XYZ file of C-alpha atoms in Angstrom:
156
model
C 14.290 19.629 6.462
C 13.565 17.203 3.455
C 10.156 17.262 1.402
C 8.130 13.844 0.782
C 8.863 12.914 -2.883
C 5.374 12.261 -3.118
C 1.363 13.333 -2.050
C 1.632 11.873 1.328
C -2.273 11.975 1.874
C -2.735 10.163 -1.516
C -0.671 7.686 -0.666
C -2.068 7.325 2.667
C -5.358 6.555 1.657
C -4.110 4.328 -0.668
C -2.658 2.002 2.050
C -5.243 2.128 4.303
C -7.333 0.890 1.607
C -4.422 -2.173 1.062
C -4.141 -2.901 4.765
C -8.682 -2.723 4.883
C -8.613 -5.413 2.204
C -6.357 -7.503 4.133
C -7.391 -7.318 8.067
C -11.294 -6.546 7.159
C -10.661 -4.103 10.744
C -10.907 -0.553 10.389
C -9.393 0.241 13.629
C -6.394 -2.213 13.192
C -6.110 -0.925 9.516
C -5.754 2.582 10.587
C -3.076 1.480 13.265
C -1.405 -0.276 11.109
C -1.216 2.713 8.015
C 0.115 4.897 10.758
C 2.514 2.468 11.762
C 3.728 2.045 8.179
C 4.243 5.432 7.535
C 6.318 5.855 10.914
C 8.348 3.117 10.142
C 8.855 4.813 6.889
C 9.666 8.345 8.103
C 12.175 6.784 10.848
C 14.692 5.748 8.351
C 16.273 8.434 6.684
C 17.529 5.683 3.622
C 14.325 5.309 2.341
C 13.806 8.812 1.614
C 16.572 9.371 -1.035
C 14.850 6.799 -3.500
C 12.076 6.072 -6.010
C 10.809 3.032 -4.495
C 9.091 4.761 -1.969
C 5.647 3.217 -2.992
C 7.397 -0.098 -3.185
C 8.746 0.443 0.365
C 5.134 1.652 1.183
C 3.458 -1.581 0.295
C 6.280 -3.990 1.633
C 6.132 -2.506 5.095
C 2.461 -2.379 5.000
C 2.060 -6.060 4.202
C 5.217 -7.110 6.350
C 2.860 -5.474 9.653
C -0.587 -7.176 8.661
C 0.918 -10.890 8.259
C 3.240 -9.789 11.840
C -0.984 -8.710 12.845
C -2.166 -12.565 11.568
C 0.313 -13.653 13.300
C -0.398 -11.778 16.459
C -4.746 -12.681 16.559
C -6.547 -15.408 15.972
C -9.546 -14.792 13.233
C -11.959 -13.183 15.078
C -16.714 -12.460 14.624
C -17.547 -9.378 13.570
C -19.455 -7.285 15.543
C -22.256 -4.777 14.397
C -20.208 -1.717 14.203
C -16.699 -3.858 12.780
C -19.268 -5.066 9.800
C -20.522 -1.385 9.263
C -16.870 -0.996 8.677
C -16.847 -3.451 5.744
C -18.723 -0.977 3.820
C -16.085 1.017 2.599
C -14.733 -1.585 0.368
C -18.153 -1.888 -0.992
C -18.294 1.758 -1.071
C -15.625 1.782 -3.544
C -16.987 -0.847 -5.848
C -20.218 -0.213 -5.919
C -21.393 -2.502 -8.733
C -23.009 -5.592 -6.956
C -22.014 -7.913 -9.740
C -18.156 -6.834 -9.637
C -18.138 -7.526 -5.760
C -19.713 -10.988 -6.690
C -17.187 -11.352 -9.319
C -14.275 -10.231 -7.083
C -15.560 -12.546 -4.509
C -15.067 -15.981 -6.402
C -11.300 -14.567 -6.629
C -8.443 -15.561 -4.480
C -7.496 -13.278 -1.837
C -4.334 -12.660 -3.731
C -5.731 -12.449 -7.163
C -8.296 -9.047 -5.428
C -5.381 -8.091 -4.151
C -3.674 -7.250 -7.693
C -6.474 -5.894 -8.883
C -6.901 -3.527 -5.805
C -3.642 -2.485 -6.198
C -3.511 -1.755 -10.237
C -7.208 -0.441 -10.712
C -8.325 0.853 -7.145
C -5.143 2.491 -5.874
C -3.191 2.933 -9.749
C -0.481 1.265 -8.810
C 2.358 1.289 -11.064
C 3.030 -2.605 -12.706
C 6.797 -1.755 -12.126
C 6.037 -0.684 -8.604
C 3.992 -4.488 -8.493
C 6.175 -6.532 -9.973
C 9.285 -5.618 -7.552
C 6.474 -5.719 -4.394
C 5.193 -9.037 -5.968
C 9.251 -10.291 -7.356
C 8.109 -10.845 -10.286
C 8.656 -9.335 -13.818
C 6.459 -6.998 -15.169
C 5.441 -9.323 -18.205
C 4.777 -11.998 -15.512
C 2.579 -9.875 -13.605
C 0.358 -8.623 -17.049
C 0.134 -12.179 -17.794
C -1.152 -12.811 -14.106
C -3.325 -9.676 -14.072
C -5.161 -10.651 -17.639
C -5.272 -13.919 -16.518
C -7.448 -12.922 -13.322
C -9.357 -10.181 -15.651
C -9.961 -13.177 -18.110
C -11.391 -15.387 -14.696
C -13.851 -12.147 -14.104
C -14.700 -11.626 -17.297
C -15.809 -15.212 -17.170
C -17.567 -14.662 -13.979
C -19.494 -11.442 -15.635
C -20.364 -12.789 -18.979
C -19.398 -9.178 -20.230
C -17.250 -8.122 -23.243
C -15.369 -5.184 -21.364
C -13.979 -4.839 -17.852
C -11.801 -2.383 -16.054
């Protein structure tokens, strides 16, 4: 029997938290973190690696836009919108959630993964194809936008 390379409930929450901030659906998010980590477990050659976060994220994001793809947009209902909470649960500061809001979906999404979940920029840049100078220039660029959007000398 092999051993996980890494804290499998860490990284768990950590992708539920990615696929959250992209389907807004706490049921379908859960579904879809247990299908990632399935997919992941099924094939041996991912195992023997060190892009296993990098794997993580790709298959993740591969199932929510095959999910888009799947369902039209859909109203929330009471209990779905109760859901939304957690994100808010984990930034808690009302004028950082008004500040992340003016941001791209894209844009929250890098800053999810490199402040929320402590992502790796090496890890980002190969999940993102980019280099990892590109990406600091992208990230400062979006921390610039916020800081902009704050009026505050210091962020993250």
């Amino acid at each position: 029997m092999w051993l996980l390379a890494f804290d499998i409930d860490e990284q768990y929450d950590k992708i539920y938290r990615y696929c959250f901030l992209k389907m807004r659906h706490k049921e379908t998010a859960e579904d879809i973190t247990q299908e990632t980590f399935l997919r992941y477990l099924e094939h041996p050659q991912y195992h023997n690696t060190d892009k296993t976060l990098q794997l993580l994220y790709t298959i993740a994001g591969n199932l929510c836009m095959d999910e888009f793809r799947k369902h039209k947009p859909q109203e929330l209902t009471d209990e779905e919108a109760s859901a939304e909470n957690m994100e808010d649960s984990v930034i808690s500061d009302i004028d950082l959630r008004m500040a992340l809001s003016k941001l791209s979906e894209e844009d929250r999404e890098l800053i999810l993964l490199r402040y929320i979940n402590e992502v790796p920029v090496s890890v980002m840049a190969k999940l993102y194809n980019i280099s990892r100078f590109a990406l600091n220039r992208r990230i400062n660029r979006v921390l610039g936008m916020m800081h902009e959007y704050l009026g505050k000398e210091e962020l993250i």
